[in-house]
CSV table of C-alpha atoms in Angstrom, one decimal:
chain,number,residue,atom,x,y,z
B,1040,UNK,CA,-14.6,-1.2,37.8
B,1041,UNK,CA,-11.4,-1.5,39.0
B,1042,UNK,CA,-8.5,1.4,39.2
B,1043,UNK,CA,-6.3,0.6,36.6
B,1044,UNK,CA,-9.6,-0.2,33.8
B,1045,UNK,CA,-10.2,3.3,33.9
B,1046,UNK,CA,-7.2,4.3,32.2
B,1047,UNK,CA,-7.5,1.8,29.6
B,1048,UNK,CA,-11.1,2.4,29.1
B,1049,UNK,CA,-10.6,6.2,29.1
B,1050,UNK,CA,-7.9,5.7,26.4
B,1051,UNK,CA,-9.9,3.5,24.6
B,1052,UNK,CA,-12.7,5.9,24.0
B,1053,UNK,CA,-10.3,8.6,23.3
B,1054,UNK,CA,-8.8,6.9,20.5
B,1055,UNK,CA,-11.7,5.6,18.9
B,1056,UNK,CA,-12.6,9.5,19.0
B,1057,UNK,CA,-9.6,10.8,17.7
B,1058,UNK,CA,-9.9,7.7,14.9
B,1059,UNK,CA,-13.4,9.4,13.8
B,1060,UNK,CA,-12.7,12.4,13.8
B,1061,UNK,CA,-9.4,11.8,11.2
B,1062,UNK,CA,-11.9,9.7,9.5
B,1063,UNK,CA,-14.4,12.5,9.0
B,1064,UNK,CA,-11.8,15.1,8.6
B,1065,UNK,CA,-10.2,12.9,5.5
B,1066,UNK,CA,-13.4,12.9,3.9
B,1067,UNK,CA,-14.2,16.4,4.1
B,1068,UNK,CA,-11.1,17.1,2.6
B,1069,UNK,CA,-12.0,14.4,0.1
B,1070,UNK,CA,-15.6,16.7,-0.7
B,1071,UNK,CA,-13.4,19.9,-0.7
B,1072,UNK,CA,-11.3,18.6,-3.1
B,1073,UNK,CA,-14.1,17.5,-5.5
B,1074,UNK,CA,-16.3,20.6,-5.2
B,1075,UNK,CA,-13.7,23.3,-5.5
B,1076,UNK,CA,-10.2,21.6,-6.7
B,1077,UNK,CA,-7.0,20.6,-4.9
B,1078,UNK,CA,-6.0,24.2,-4.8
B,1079,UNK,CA,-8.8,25.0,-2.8
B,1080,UNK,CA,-7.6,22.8,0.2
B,1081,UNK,CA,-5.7,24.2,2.8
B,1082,UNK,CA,-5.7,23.5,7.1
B,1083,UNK,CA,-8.2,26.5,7.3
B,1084,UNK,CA,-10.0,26.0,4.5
B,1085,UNK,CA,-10.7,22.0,6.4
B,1086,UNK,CA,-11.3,23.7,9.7
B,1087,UNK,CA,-14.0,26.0,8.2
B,1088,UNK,CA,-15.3,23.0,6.4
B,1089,UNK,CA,-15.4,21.0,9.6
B,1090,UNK,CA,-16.8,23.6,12.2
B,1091,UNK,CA,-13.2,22.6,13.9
B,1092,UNK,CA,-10.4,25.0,14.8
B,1093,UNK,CA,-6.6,24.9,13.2
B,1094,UNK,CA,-5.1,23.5,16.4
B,1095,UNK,CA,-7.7,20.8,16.1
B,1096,UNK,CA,-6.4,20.1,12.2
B,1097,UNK,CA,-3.0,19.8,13.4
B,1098,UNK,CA,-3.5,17.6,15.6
B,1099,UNK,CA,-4.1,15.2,13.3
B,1100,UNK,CA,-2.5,16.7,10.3
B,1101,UNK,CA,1.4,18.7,11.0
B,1102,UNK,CA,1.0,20.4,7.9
B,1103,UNK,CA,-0.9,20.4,4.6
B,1104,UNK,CA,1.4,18.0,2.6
B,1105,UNK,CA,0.2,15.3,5.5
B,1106,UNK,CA,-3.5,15.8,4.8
B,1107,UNK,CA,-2.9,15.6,1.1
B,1108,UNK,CA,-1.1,12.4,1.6
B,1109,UNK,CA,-3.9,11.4,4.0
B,1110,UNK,CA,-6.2,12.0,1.4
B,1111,UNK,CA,-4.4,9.9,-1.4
B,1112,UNK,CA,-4.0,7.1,0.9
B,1113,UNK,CA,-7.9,7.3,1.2
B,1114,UNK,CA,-8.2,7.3,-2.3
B,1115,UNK,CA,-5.7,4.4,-3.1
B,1116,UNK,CA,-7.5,2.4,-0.5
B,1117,UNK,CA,-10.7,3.3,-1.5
B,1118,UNK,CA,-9.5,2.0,-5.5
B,1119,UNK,CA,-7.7,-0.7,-4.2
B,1120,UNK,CA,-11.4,-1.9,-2.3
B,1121,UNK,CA,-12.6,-1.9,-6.2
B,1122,UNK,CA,-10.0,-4.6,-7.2
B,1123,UNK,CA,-10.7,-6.7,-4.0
B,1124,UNK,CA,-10.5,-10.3,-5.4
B,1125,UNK,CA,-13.1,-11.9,-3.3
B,1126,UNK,CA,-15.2,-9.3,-3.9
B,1127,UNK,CA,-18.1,-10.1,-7.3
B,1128,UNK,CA,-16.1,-9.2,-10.5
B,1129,UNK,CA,-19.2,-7.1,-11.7
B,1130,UNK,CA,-19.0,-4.5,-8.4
B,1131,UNK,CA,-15.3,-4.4,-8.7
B,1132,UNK,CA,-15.2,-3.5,-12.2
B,1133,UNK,CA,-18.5,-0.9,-11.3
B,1134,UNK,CA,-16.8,0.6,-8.6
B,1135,UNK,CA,-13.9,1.6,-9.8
B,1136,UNK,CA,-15.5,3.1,-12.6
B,1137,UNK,CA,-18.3,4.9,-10.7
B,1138,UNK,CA,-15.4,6.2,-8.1
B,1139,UNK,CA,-13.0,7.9,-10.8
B,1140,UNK,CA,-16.0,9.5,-12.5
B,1141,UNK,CA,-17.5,11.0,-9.0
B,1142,UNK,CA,-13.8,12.0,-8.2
B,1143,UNK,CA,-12.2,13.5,-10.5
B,1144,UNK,CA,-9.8,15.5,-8.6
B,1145,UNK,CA,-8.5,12.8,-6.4
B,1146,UNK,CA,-7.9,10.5,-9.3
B,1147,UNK,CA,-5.4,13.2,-10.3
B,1148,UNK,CA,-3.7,12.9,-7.2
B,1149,UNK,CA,-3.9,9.4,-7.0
B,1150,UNK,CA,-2.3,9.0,-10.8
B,1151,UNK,CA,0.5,11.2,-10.5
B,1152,UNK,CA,1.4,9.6,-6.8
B,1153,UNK,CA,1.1,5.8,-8.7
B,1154,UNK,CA,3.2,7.0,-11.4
B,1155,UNK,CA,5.5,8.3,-9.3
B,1156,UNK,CA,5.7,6.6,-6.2
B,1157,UNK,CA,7.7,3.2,-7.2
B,1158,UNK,CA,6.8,-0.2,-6.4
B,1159,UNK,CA,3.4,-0.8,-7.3
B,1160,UNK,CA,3.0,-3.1,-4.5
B,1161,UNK,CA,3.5,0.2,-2.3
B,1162,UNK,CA,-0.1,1.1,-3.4
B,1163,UNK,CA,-1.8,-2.4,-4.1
B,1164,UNK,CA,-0.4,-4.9,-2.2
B,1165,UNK,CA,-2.5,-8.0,-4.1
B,1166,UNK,CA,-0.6,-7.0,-7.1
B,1167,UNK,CA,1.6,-9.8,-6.9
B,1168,UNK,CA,-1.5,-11.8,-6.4
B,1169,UNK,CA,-3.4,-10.6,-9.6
B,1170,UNK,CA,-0.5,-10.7,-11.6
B,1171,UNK,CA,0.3,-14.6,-10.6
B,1172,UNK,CA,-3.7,-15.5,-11.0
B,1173,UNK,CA,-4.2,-14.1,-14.5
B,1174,UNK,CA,-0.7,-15.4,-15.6
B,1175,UNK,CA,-1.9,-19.1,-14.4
B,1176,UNK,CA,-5.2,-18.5,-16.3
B,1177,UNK,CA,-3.2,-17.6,-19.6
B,1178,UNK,CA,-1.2,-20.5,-19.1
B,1179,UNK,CA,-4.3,-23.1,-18.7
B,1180,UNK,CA,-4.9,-22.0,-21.6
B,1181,UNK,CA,-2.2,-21.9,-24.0
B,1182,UNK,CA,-1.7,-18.2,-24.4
B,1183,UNK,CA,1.4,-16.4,-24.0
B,1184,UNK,CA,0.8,-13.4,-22.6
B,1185,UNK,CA,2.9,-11.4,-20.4
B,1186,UNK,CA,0.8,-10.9,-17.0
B,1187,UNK,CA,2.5,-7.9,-15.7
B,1188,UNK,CA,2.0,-5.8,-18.8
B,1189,UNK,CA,-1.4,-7.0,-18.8
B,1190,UNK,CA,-2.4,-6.9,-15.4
B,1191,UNK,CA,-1.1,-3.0,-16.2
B,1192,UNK,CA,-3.1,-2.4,-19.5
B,1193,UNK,CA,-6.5,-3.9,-17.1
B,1194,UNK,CA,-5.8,-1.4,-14.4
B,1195,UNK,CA,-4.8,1.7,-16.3
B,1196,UNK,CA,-7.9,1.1,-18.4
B,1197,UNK,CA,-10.2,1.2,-15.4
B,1198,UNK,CA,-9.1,3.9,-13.6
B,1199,UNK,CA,-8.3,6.2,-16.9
B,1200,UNK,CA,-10.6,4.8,-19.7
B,1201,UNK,CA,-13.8,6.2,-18.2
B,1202,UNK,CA,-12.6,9.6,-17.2
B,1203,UNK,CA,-11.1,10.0,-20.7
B,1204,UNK,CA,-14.4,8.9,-22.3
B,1205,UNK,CA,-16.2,11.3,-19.6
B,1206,UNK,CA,-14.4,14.3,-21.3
B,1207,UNK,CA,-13.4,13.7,-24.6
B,1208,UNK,CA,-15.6,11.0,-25.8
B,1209,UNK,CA,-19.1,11.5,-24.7
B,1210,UNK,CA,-19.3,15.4,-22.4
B,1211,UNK,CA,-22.2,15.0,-20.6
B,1212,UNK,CA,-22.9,11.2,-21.0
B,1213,UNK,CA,-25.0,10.2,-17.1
B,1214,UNK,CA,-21.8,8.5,-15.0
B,1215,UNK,CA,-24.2,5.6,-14.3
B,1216,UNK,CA,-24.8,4.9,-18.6
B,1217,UNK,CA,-20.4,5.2,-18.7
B,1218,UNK,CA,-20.0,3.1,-15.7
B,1219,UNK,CA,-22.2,0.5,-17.5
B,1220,UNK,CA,-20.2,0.7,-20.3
B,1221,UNK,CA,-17.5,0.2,-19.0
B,1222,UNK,CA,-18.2,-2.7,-17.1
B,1223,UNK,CA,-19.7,-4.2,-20.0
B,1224,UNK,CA,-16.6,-3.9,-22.0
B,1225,UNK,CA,-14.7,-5.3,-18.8
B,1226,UNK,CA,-16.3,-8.2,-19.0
B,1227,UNK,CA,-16.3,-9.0,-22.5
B,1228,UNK,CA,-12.7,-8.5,-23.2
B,1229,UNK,CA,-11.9,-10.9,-20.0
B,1230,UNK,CA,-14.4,-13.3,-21.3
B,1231,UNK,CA,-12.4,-12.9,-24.5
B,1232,UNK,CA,-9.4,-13.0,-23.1
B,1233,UNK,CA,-10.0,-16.7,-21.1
B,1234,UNK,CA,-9.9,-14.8,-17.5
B,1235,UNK,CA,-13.9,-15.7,-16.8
């Protein structure tokens, strides 16, 4: 190995470590938050968790604001997975589901961020994508419907509808029997609707 690999190599390795480590410190942040609540997270609190100490956290967090945004990135990306278009219908429609009724807390988060945080392509970047498809489909088919609002109703449905039905509609209703629903109903109103 020549003099000027090492380097590379070393650096390599040192960020595919540092990489993992963010990784696995995201998603203990991510259990934190669903055991005990998002007051319950803090830099020490994620240190504990981790077996890791402060200076470690903030080196890859400055502050508790960036792990908190870390963690709703995660959770956007992680909702944004479930409306993957060349992913099967049925395991997008299932995963969203099962995802906002295992986490609760981070669905919170991740409403009051998408709310609040502008351009929806900020957070789900096939939106234009979706939006263009279904509005071609509606077309084929003689309906006029307006995509966007549509496109809003679908999503809003799936990442509310089954934590509202959770608490209000049927308390202690398994999360596999609502996610079931749920895609079920999915289904059929997009059947309905001319979309499958």
């Amino acid at each position: 190995m020549t003099a000027a690999k090492i380097p590379q190599a070393t650096a390599q390795r040192r960020n595919r470590g540092f990489q993992q480590t963010h990784s696995e410190l995201i998603e203990t942040a991510v259990r934190l938050i669903s055991e005990r609540g998002m007051e319950a997270l803090s830099i020490a609190a994620l240190a504990r968790a981790a077996g890791l100490n402060r200076t470690t956290i903030y080196y890859h967090f400055e502050s508790r604001e960036a792990l908190l945004a870390a963690v709703k990135d995660w959770s956007g990306e992680e909702i944004v997975r479930g409306m993957d278009l060349s992913s099967p219908r049925i395991d997008r429609i299932s995963g969203i589901s099962r995802f906002v009724l295992d986490n609760p807390e981070l669905i919170k988060l991740w409403i009051d961020d998408f709310i609040d945080a502008g351009d929806i392509r900020g957070s789900y970047t096939c939106w234009d994508d979706l939006v263009a498809g279904v509005a071609q489909k509606f077309a084929a088919s003689g309906q006029d419907v307006d995509a966007e609002v549509y496109c809003v109703m679908l999503l809003t449905a799936a990442i509310i509808g089954p934590r509202v039905f959770q608490k209000g509609v049927a308390p202690g209703l398994d999360p596999e029997v609502i996610a079931g629903r749920f895609m079920r109903e999915h289904l059929r109103a997009l059947k309905r609707d001319g979309l499958i």
